[in-house]
Each structure stands twice: as structure tokens, then as C-alpha cells.
């Protein structure tokens, strides 16, 4: 077992590494994940969050290598989702004097999750708990990404512990950002944002402003998943500012499914037109790419072209699934277009257009449909559509 890792004097990572998780409520976690819990030792001791239930022994072992868990005074519950709270019933058995600290919504969620008597104390924004030479300060982060969500700030050490915020599903035996390949970590942070936080993105800039207004210096951001930010804080904070305000690249994603390669042939011709116009683009076959990976790409691109054959008077089921997922995640400031082949009805194009408009994506062309198999003239229209997209930034 990896030993606890010290963040600062008296502050330790005591969480768990989940090397093998590959699915997280519909999100592929190809790099695994970590469940970060932090032990803060002043004259009193607080544990910040726990871990997924099955990882309790791993967390407990790390705590026991530092102190007797029975002497822990507080458990801060920043978020009640099971990957952070699952170990609570076992933890309270081993730390009977620990008082749980949670928001009002956190208390309700704890009661609904565990249906057991827990010693809970409510905390709200601005409240502080003095541990004796260390102070915990709380900031409610309503709907980031659950109603109960909360950030904890460790005043003397200038460490922000924002739970899911700034996290990544990324397993590594290194705990800090500067010990891991930054591009990979940023990629996982983008995927995390695109799949978990994007629908709530408008809440992020006001929260970041509130943090700034509180005038709290931040030397470390210690999230509940992935690496701890101690060196590249500017980079992740800038990325969150960009992602939460819809800043993206001049880039077109051509996302499609295909029955007999007609829609795929169209997709390639559209991409050719975009490339000929000198604009970056990517072809994404929805059955070759998981929707959670596609969302990371959507986060970073300004335009999406969605292609589907017409089947049973509508869109291909995989495209329907993608559109539902996309709608729920509410991407900001995107433009879009529909294309696809059909045999007789051609209902897929209007269905995609309606879906795009319904989720606030600006439809920049009525769309392009081709009967059965595209000929030379059809493919030229696809190339021209690609050029039109490339000129639409
Ligand atoms: Fe990492 Fe919302 O749980």
C-alpha cells in the first residue's frame, strides 16, 4: 500500500487509487481514478471526505499509519455522492467521536443515503472550524455539481479542497500535477468537466469570483479525484474560466454514424472541405468513440456537424443517444449543422436540426441530405458545406 502523502505540515492525502475502474455512471474512465481524502492535523484532527465503500480499508490503513482513527474529531462531507461518502458508515464505527460537517443539503442527502443516525453539524459559507493552529473555512458550491456540494479551504496552508471541482479521473502513483504528464492530466480534466460540470458551467464564474472576493490565497487545489494542483494552478484555473464561458478552438467536429457508408462518405467529404479551408477538424464515428470521449472533444470545438442516415423515419439510434446526452450537458456557444443519407423519407435532418436548436446550438445551414449513395455532385456539395463551416467562426 502506498503511504500517505504529505501536502504540507500536518496535511496528508489518505485516499485511495482505483486503477481498474473503467466506468463511472456512464462515463468511461480509461485512466482509472482516485478517491482523494485528506487528513488535517492541528490540535484537533479533521478528515476531509472519505472514499468509495470498497476502498475503506485502503484509506483506513493510511490513516492508521499516522494516528488512531478513533481520535479524529471531524469528518467534512464536501459531497455526498457515493464515491466520496460510501465509506462513511464504516468510518463512523472506527471514529466514534467524529462529528460530520455538511451543508444543509448535505445533511438531507446523508439522511437519504444512509438512513442512520449520524452526528452531524450544519455548516454554511463563511463558517469556520478551528482545529488549533489550523482552520477550516467552508464555501457552499450549490449544484457544483449536486445541491450538497461544498468547498473546504484550509486557511493557514492556503489549500482549497473543492471536491469534484478541478478533478480528473486519473489513476497514478504520483499525487501532484508536476509529477505527471501535464497534457494527459489536462485532457482528463477536460473530459471530467465536459461530462460532469458542463451543464452547470454558468455557476462557475460567479463562484470563482466569490473565491477571489474572499481574498483567500490559494497555493494548492486538492480535488477529490486525480492529481493535486500545486504547480499548474494558473493553467487549470484558466481552463475552468474558458470552459465555463464557452471559449473553444476554431475547430469542427464531424460526428456521424453510417449504415452503408453513404453518410460516412459525406462526412469525409465535409472534412475534406474544412481541411481545404485550412481549419482543424476531426471525424468521429459514434460507434468507435464513447460518448464521454466525444464530449471532451465537443467542449473544445466551436462547431459540430452531426451526420445520421434516416432510419425508421428518424435518426440512427446511436445519434439519438448522443443528442440526448449532449442536450443534458448543455454545451455553450456552439454552432451546428446536420447531414446524412436517406432512402425515401429523409426525416433525420429535420430531427437533428430540431435537437440542435432545442439545446441552444445555432444551426448555421439547413443541412445536407443525399438520397441513397452520394455521387460526384453530392460530394462536391459536401466539400462546399465543409468550406462554409470553416468560414463560420
Ligand atoms: Fe466524485 Fe460527484 O462525485
Short mmCIF file of C-alpha atoms and ligand atoms in Angstrom, two decimals:
data_model
loop_
_atom_site.label_atom_id
_atom_site.label_comp_id
_atom_site.label_asym_id
_atom_site.label_seq_id
_atom_site.Cartn_x
_atom_site.Cartn_y
_atom_site.Cartn_z
CA UNK A 1 0.00 0.00 0.00
CA UNK A 2 1.24 3.46 -0.89
CA UNK A 3 1.97 5.52 2.22
CA UNK A 4 0.07 8.72 3.00
CA UNK A 5 1.43 11.67 1.06
CA UNK A 6 2.13 14.92 2.87
CA UNK A 7 0.79 18.07 1.18
CA UNK A 8 2.01 20.43 3.90
CA UNK A 9 2.97 20.06 7.52
CA UNK A 10 0.10 18.17 9.16
CA UNK A 11 -1.90 17.75 5.94
CA UNK A 12 -1.92 14.33 4.30
CA UNK A 13 -3.51 12.58 1.36
CA UNK A 14 -5.01 9.39 2.75
CA UNK A 15 -7.35 8.48 -0.13
CA UNK A 16 -7.36 5.51 -2.46
CA UNK A 17 -6.27 4.73 -6.00
CA UNK A 18 -8.74 2.86 -8.21
CA UNK A 19 -6.56 1.58 -11.03
CA UNK A 20 -9.24 -0.64 -12.50
CA UNK A 21 -12.42 1.43 -12.67
CA UNK A 22 -13.40 1.76 -16.32
CA UNK A 23 -16.95 3.05 -15.99
CA UNK A 24 -18.37 5.82 -13.86
CA UNK A 25 -22.14 6.21 -14.22
CA UNK A 26 -21.97 6.05 -17.99
CA UNK A 27 -18.60 7.78 -18.35
CA UNK A 28 -15.58 5.74 -19.47
CA UNK A 29 -12.66 6.08 -17.12
CA UNK A 30 -9.91 4.59 -19.24
CA UNK A 31 -7.23 6.03 -16.93
CA UNK A 32 -8.85 4.77 -13.71
CA UNK A 33 -9.45 7.23 -10.88
CA UNK A 34 -8.58 8.15 -7.34
CA UNK A 35 -10.83 8.99 -4.39
CA UNK A 36 -8.92 11.63 -2.50
CA UNK A 37 -9.43 12.05 1.22
CA UNK A 38 -7.27 14.40 3.27
CA UNK A 39 -6.29 14.24 6.91
CA UNK A 40 -5.74 17.64 8.55
CA UNK A 41 -4.00 17.58 11.93
CA UNK A 42 -3.96 20.57 14.22
CA UNK A 43 -4.61 20.22 17.94
CA UNK A 44 -7.77 18.58 16.67
CA UNK A 45 -7.99 16.43 13.55
CA UNK A 46 -10.36 16.50 10.59
CA UNK A 47 -10.75 14.10 7.72
CA UNK A 48 -11.88 15.81 4.52
CA UNK A 49 -14.16 13.39 2.63
CA UNK A 50 -13.90 9.62 2.53
CA UNK A 51 -13.69 7.14 -0.36
CA UNK A 52 -15.86 4.68 -2.28
CA UNK A 53 -17.07 1.96 0.10
CA UNK A 54 -14.80 -0.84 -1.16
CA UNK A 55 -11.72 1.31 -0.64
CA UNK A 56 -12.32 1.96 3.06
CA UNK A 57 -9.59 -0.49 4.20
CA UNK A 58 -7.08 1.28 1.97
CA UNK A 59 -7.97 4.70 3.42
CA UNK A 60 -8.07 3.34 6.95
CA UNK A 61 -4.61 1.80 6.57
CA UNK A 62 -3.20 5.15 5.53
CA UNK A 63 -4.86 6.95 8.44
CA UNK A 64 -3.67 4.31 10.91
CA UNK A 65 -0.10 4.81 9.73
CA UNK A 66 -0.42 8.39 11.02
CA UNK A 67 -2.77 8.19 14.02
CA UNK A 68 -5.50 6.26 15.75
CA UNK A 69 -8.69 6.93 13.71
CA UNK A 70 -10.67 6.89 16.96
CA UNK A 71 -9.09 10.26 17.74
CA UNK A 72 -10.44 12.03 14.65
CA UNK A 73 -12.70 14.94 15.68
CA UNK A 74 -14.40 15.89 12.43
CA UNK A 75 -15.34 14.45 9.07
CA UNK A 76 -16.01 17.14 6.48
CA UNK A 77 -18.53 15.90 3.94
CA UNK A 78 -17.94 18.12 0.94
CA UNK A 79 -20.19 15.97 -1.25
CA UNK A 80 -22.50 13.03 -0.60
CA UNK A 81 -22.12 11.17 -3.89
CA UNK A 82 -21.12 7.59 -3.04
CA UNK A 83 -17.59 7.80 -4.44
CA UNK A 84 -16.83 10.16 -1.52
CA UNK A 85 -19.33 9.12 1.09
CA UNK A 86 -19.58 5.36 0.59
CA UNK A 87 -17.14 4.67 3.42
CA UNK A 88 -18.97 6.85 5.98
CA UNK A 89 -20.90 4.02 7.72
CA UNK A 90 -17.63 2.14 8.27
CA UNK A 91 -15.72 5.27 9.16
CA UNK A 92 -18.11 6.29 11.96
CA UNK A 93 -17.63 2.86 13.52
CA UNK A 94 -13.88 3.44 13.68
CA UNK A 95 -14.06 7.12 14.59
CA UNK A 96 -16.96 7.28 17.04
CA UNK A 97 -16.22 10.77 18.29
CA UNK A 98 -16.01 12.35 14.83
CA UNK A 99 -18.66 14.96 14.09
CA UNK A 100 -19.77 15.20 10.47
CA UNK A 101 -19.78 18.68 8.93
CA UNK A 102 -22.03 19.22 5.91
CA UNK A 103 -24.24 21.82 4.26
CA UNK A 104 -27.98 21.86 4.87
CA UNK A 105 -28.46 19.99 1.59
CA UNK A 106 -25.62 17.68 2.56
CA UNK A 107 -27.40 16.74 5.77
CA UNK A 108 -30.59 15.90 3.84
CA UNK A 109 -28.60 13.86 1.33
CA UNK A 110 -26.74 11.99 4.09
CA UNK A 111 -30.03 11.08 5.73
CA UNK A 112 -31.46 9.83 2.43
CA UNK A 113 -28.34 7.86 1.55
CA UNK A 114 -27.59 6.13 4.83
CA UNK A 115 -30.84 6.26 6.83
CA UNK A 116 -28.90 6.07 10.07
CA UNK A 117 -28.30 8.40 12.97
CA UNK A 118 -25.15 10.34 12.28
CA UNK A 119 -23.64 13.07 14.47
CA UNK A 120 -23.94 15.95 12.02
CA UNK A 121 -23.30 19.67 12.33
CA UNK A 122 -24.51 22.06 9.65
CA UNK A 123 -22.02 24.48 8.11
CA UNK A 124 -22.57 27.27 5.61
CA UNK A 125 -20.50 29.68 3.55
CA UNK A 126 -18.03 31.60 5.70
CA UNK A 127 -18.27 29.28 8.71
CA UNK A 128 -15.01 28.23 10.25
CA UNK A 129 -13.91 25.33 12.41
CA UNK A 130 -10.75 25.92 14.41
CA UNK A 131 -8.60 22.85 14.80
CA UNK A 132 -5.97 24.73 16.79
CA UNK A 133 -3.22 26.14 14.54
CA UNK A 134 -5.28 25.04 11.54
CA UNK A 135 -8.64 26.45 10.45
CA UNK A 136 -11.21 25.03 8.07
CA UNK A 137 -13.36 27.52 6.21
CA UNK A 138 -16.40 26.47 4.17
CA UNK A 139 -17.89 27.68 0.91
CA UNK A 140 -21.16 26.22 -0.33
CA UNK A 141 -20.94 25.25 -4.01
CA UNK A 142 -24.62 24.63 -4.69
CA UNK A 143 -25.13 22.47 -7.80
CA UNK A 144 -21.43 22.07 -8.47
CA UNK A 145 -22.38 19.51 -9.11
CA UNK A 146 -25.00 18.41 -6.56
CA UNK A 147 -27.09 20.58 -4.22
CA UNK A 148 -24.95 19.47 -1.26
CA UNK A 149 -21.58 20.31 -2.82
CA UNK A 150 -19.17 22.35 -0.73
CA UNK A 151 -15.57 23.54 -0.92
CA UNK A 152 -13.32 23.48 2.14
CA UNK A 153 -10.47 25.94 2.48
CA UNK A 154 -7.58 25.28 4.79
CA UNK A 155 -6.63 28.80 5.84
CA UNK A 156 -3.14 28.57 7.28
CA UNK A 157 -1.95 26.26 4.50
CA UNK A 158 -3.80 28.04 1.66
CA UNK A 159 -5.21 24.78 0.31
CA UNK A 160 -8.58 24.69 -1.43
CA UNK A 161 -10.34 21.33 -1.30
CA UNK A 162 -13.15 21.66 -3.85
CA UNK A 163 -14.16 18.01 -4.02
CA UNK A 164 -15.19 17.20 -7.63
CA UNK A 165 -14.18 20.66 -8.87
CA UNK A 166 -10.85 20.65 -10.76
CA UNK A 167 -10.81 16.85 -10.57
CA UNK A 168 -9.81 14.25 -13.12
CA UNK A 169 -10.50 10.54 -13.38
CA UNK A 170 -6.83 9.68 -13.48
CA UNK A 171 -5.02 7.00 -11.50
CA UNK A 172 -1.34 7.49 -10.85
CA UNK A 173 1.04 6.64 -8.04
CA UNK A 174 2.11 10.30 -8.14
CA UNK A 175 -0.16 12.69 -6.27
CA UNK A 176 0.86 16.07 -7.68
CA UNK A 177 0.30 17.75 -11.04
CA UNK A 178 4.01 18.37 -11.65
CA UNK A 179 4.82 14.68 -11.21
CA UNK A 180 2.51 13.59 -14.02
CA UNK A 181 2.39 14.35 -17.76
CA UNK A 182 0.56 17.67 -17.83
CA UNK A 183 -1.08 17.15 -21.22
CA UNK A 184 -2.65 13.89 -20.06
CA UNK A 185 -3.84 15.43 -16.80
CA UNK A 186 -5.36 18.44 -18.62
CA UNK A 187 -7.03 16.08 -21.07
CA UNK A 188 -8.62 14.15 -18.22
CA UNK A 189 -9.62 17.41 -16.52
CA UNK A 190 -11.34 18.49 -19.76
CA UNK A 191 -13.13 15.17 -20.05
CA UNK A 192 -14.25 15.47 -16.44
CA UNK A 193 -15.53 18.99 -16.99
CA UNK A 194 -17.26 18.07 -20.27
CA UNK A 195 -19.13 15.14 -18.75
CA UNK A 196 -19.78 16.23 -15.17
CA UNK A 197 -19.65 20.00 -14.84
CA UNK A 198 -20.60 21.37 -18.26
CA UNK A 199 -24.38 21.62 -17.63
CA UNK A 200 -23.62 23.71 -14.55
CA UNK A 201 -20.90 25.80 -16.17
CA UNK A 202 -22.73 29.14 -15.75
CA UNK A 203 -22.45 28.72 -11.96
CA UNK A 204 -18.67 28.50 -12.07
CA UNK A 205 -17.60 32.08 -12.96
CA UNK A 206 -19.67 33.60 -10.09
CA UNK A 207 -18.21 31.04 -7.68
CA UNK A 208 -14.66 31.78 -8.83
CA UNK A 209 -15.43 35.49 -8.37
CA UNK A 210 -16.70 34.78 -4.85
CA UNK A 211 -13.45 32.95 -4.05
CA UNK A 212 -11.48 35.93 -5.41
CA UNK A 213 -13.61 38.37 -3.38
CA UNK A 214 -12.97 36.38 -0.21
CA UNK A 215 -9.33 37.30 -0.82
CA UNK A 216 -8.10 33.86 0.03
CA UNK A 217 -4.68 32.99 -1.27
CA UNK A 218 -4.59 29.59 -2.91
CA UNK A 219 -1.31 27.72 -3.05
CA UNK A 220 -2.79 24.30 -3.73
CA UNK A 221 -6.03 22.92 -5.12
CA UNK A 222 -6.65 19.45 -3.76
CA UNK A 223 -9.66 17.90 -5.53
CA UNK A 224 -11.35 14.62 -4.74
CA UNK A 225 -10.23 12.90 -7.95
CA UNK A 226 -6.87 12.77 -9.67
CA UNK A 227 -3.84 14.92 -9.08
CA UNK A 228 -3.37 17.79 -6.63
CA UNK A 229 -2.63 21.11 -8.31
CA UNK A 230 0.41 22.78 -6.73
CA UNK A 231 2.37 23.99 -9.76
CA UNK A 232 -0.03 24.48 -12.65
CA UNK A 233 -2.82 26.30 -10.80
CA UNK A 234 -2.91 29.10 -13.36
CA UNK A 235 -3.42 26.60 -16.15
CA UNK A 236 -6.33 24.74 -14.55
CA UNK A 237 -7.97 27.96 -13.31
CA UNK A 238 -7.72 29.49 -16.80
CA UNK A 239 -9.09 26.28 -18.33
CA UNK A 240 -12.08 26.38 -15.94
CA UNK A 241 -12.68 30.03 -16.82
CA UNK A 242 -12.60 29.16 -20.54
CA UNK A 243 -14.69 26.00 -20.32
CA UNK A 244 -17.33 27.63 -18.17
CA UNK A 245 -17.76 30.56 -20.55
CA UNK A 246 -17.79 28.57 -23.80
CA UNK A 247 -14.31 29.50 -25.02
CA UNK A 248 -13.30 26.87 -27.60
CA UNK A 249 -11.00 26.36 -30.57
CA UNK A 250 -11.65 27.16 -34.22
CA UNK A 251 -12.27 23.51 -34.81
CA UNK A 252 -15.04 21.45 -36.41
CA UNK A 253 -16.10 18.02 -35.25
CA UNK A 254 -17.78 15.85 -37.86
CA UNK A 255 -19.68 13.34 -35.75
CA UNK A 256 -21.62 10.60 -37.53
CA UNK A 257 -22.95 7.10 -37.80
CA UNK A 258 -23.48 5.24 -41.03
CA UNK A 259 -25.42 2.25 -42.43
CA UNK A 260 -23.87 1.56 -45.83
CA UNK A 261 -21.08 4.17 -45.79
CA UNK A 262 -23.10 6.87 -47.59
CA UNK A 263 -23.23 9.16 -44.54
CA UNK A 264 -19.61 8.28 -43.82
CA UNK A 265 -18.61 9.24 -47.36
CA UNK A 266 -20.42 12.54 -46.86
CA UNK A 267 -18.63 13.05 -43.53
CA UNK A 268 -15.24 12.55 -45.19
CA UNK A 269 -16.10 15.00 -47.98
CA UNK A 270 -17.25 17.61 -45.43
CA UNK A 271 -14.00 17.13 -43.52
CA UNK A 272 -12.09 17.50 -46.79
CA UNK A 273 -13.77 20.87 -47.40
CA UNK A 274 -12.90 22.01 -43.86
CA UNK A 275 -9.29 20.91 -44.32
CA UNK A 276 -9.03 22.60 -47.71
CA UNK A 277 -10.10 25.81 -45.98
CA UNK A 278 -7.21 25.32 -43.56
CA UNK A 279 -9.31 24.66 -40.48
CA UNK A 280 -8.70 21.99 -37.88
CA UNK A 281 -11.28 19.19 -37.83
CA UNK A 282 -11.87 15.71 -36.56
CA UNK A 283 -14.01 12.84 -37.83
CA UNK A 284 -15.78 10.95 -35.07
CA UNK A 285 -17.71 7.74 -35.72
CA UNK A 286 -20.07 7.38 -32.77
CA UNK A 287 -19.73 3.61 -32.59
CA UNK A 288 -15.93 3.86 -32.50
CA UNK A 289 -15.80 6.54 -29.80
CA UNK A 290 -17.53 6.58 -26.44
CA UNK A 291 -19.93 9.46 -25.88
CA UNK A 292 -17.92 10.63 -22.86
CA UNK A 293 -14.80 10.95 -25.04
CA UNK A 294 -16.88 12.74 -27.66
CA UNK A 295 -18.00 15.25 -25.03
CA UNK A 296 -14.40 16.15 -24.27
CA UNK A 297 -13.97 16.94 -27.97
CA UNK A 298 -17.21 18.94 -28.06
CA UNK A 299 -16.00 21.04 -25.13
CA UNK A 300 -13.00 22.17 -27.17
CA UNK A 301 -14.62 22.79 -30.59
CA UNK A 302 -16.81 25.66 -31.80
CA UNK A 303 -18.73 23.76 -34.49
CA UNK A 304 -20.30 20.30 -34.62
CA UNK A 305 -21.58 18.68 -37.81
CA UNK A 306 -23.88 15.80 -36.94
CA UNK A 307 -24.46 13.10 -39.54
CA UNK A 308 -27.07 10.37 -39.49
CA UNK A 309 -28.75 8.14 -42.01
CA UNK A 310 -32.54 8.20 -41.83
CA UNK A 311 -33.90 5.00 -40.33
CA UNK A 312 -37.48 4.26 -39.31
CA UNK A 313 -38.44 7.87 -40.05
CA UNK A 314 -35.86 9.30 -37.69
CA UNK A 315 -32.20 9.40 -36.69
CA UNK A 316 -29.94 6.41 -36.19
CA UNK A 317 -30.32 5.23 -32.54
CA UNK A 318 -26.68 5.96 -31.71
CA UNK A 319 -27.05 9.53 -32.93
CA UNK A 320 -30.30 9.84 -30.96
CA UNK A 321 -28.44 8.72 -27.84
CA UNK A 322 -25.65 11.19 -28.47
CA UNK A 323 -28.13 14.04 -28.98
CA UNK A 324 -29.90 13.21 -25.70
CA UNK A 325 -26.57 13.12 -23.86
CA UNK A 326 -25.48 16.37 -25.49
CA UNK A 327 -28.76 18.07 -24.61
CA UNK A 328 -28.39 17.15 -20.95
CA UNK A 329 -24.87 18.55 -20.84
CA UNK A 330 -25.96 21.90 -22.35
CA UNK A 331 -22.85 22.89 -24.31
CA UNK A 332 -22.25 26.63 -24.51
CA UNK A 333 -21.82 28.80 -27.60
CA UNK A 334 -21.73 26.06 -30.24
CA UNK A 335 -22.76 26.14 -33.87
CA UNK A 336 -24.00 23.10 -35.72
CA UNK A 337 -25.21 21.53 -38.93
CA UNK A 338 -26.90 18.25 -39.91
CA UNK A 339 -26.14 15.90 -42.78
CA UNK A 340 -26.90 12.37 -43.85
CA UNK A 341 -28.18 9.96 -46.45
CA UNK A 342 -31.72 8.64 -46.78
CA UNK A 343 -33.73 6.28 -48.95
CA UNK A 344 -37.16 7.88 -49.11
CA UNK A 345 -38.30 9.97 -46.12
CA UNK A 346 -35.16 11.91 -45.04
CA UNK A 347 -36.51 12.69 -41.57
CA UNK A 348 -33.09 12.57 -39.86
CA UNK A 349 -32.01 16.06 -40.96
CA UNK A 350 -35.01 17.96 -39.57
CA UNK A 351 -34.85 15.82 -36.42
CA UNK A 352 -31.18 16.72 -35.86
CA UNK A 353 -31.88 20.39 -36.61
CA UNK A 354 -34.70 20.42 -34.05
CA UNK A 355 -32.49 18.72 -31.48
CA UNK A 356 -29.63 21.16 -32.04
CA UNK A 357 -31.93 24.18 -31.81
CA UNK A 358 -33.58 22.70 -28.72
CA UNK A 359 -30.26 22.65 -26.90
CA UNK A 360 -29.31 26.17 -27.93
CA UNK A 361 -26.88 25.27 -30.70
CA UNK A 362 -27.01 27.77 -33.55
CA UNK A 363 -27.86 25.90 -36.78
CA UNK A 364 -25.83 27.61 -39.49
CA UNK A 365 -27.17 25.76 -42.53
CA UNK A 366 -30.45 23.95 -43.27
CA UNK A 367 -28.40 20.77 -43.63
CA UNK A 368 -27.45 18.43 -46.41
CA UNK A 369 -29.21 15.20 -47.29
CA UNK A 370 -28.39 12.77 -50.09
CA UNK A 371 -30.66 10.07 -51.47
CA UNK A 372 -29.10 6.61 -51.15
CA UNK A 373 -25.48 6.89 -52.33
CA UNK A 374 -23.69 10.21 -52.89
CA UNK A 375 -22.49 10.92 -56.42
CA UNK A 376 -19.76 13.33 -57.51
CA UNK A 377 -22.12 16.33 -57.44
CA UNK A 378 -23.32 15.41 -53.93
CA UNK A 379 -19.78 15.08 -52.68
CA UNK A 380 -18.90 18.46 -54.11
CA UNK A 381 -21.85 19.89 -52.11
CA UNK A 382 -20.38 18.23 -49.01
CA UNK A 383 -16.98 19.81 -49.69
CA UNK A 384 -18.70 23.18 -50.09
CA UNK A 385 -20.59 22.64 -46.82
CA UNK A 386 -17.26 21.94 -45.15
CA UNK A 387 -15.89 25.21 -46.53
CA UNK A 388 -18.96 27.06 -45.31
CA UNK A 389 -18.45 25.63 -41.81
CA UNK A 390 -14.80 26.62 -41.91
CA UNK A 391 -15.84 30.17 -42.73
CA UNK A 392 -18.38 30.33 -39.89
CA UNK A 393 -16.19 31.12 -36.90
FE1 LIG B 1 -16.82 12.42 -7.41
FE2 LIG B 1 -19.93 13.85 -7.70
O1 LIG B 1 -18.67 12.57 -7.16
#
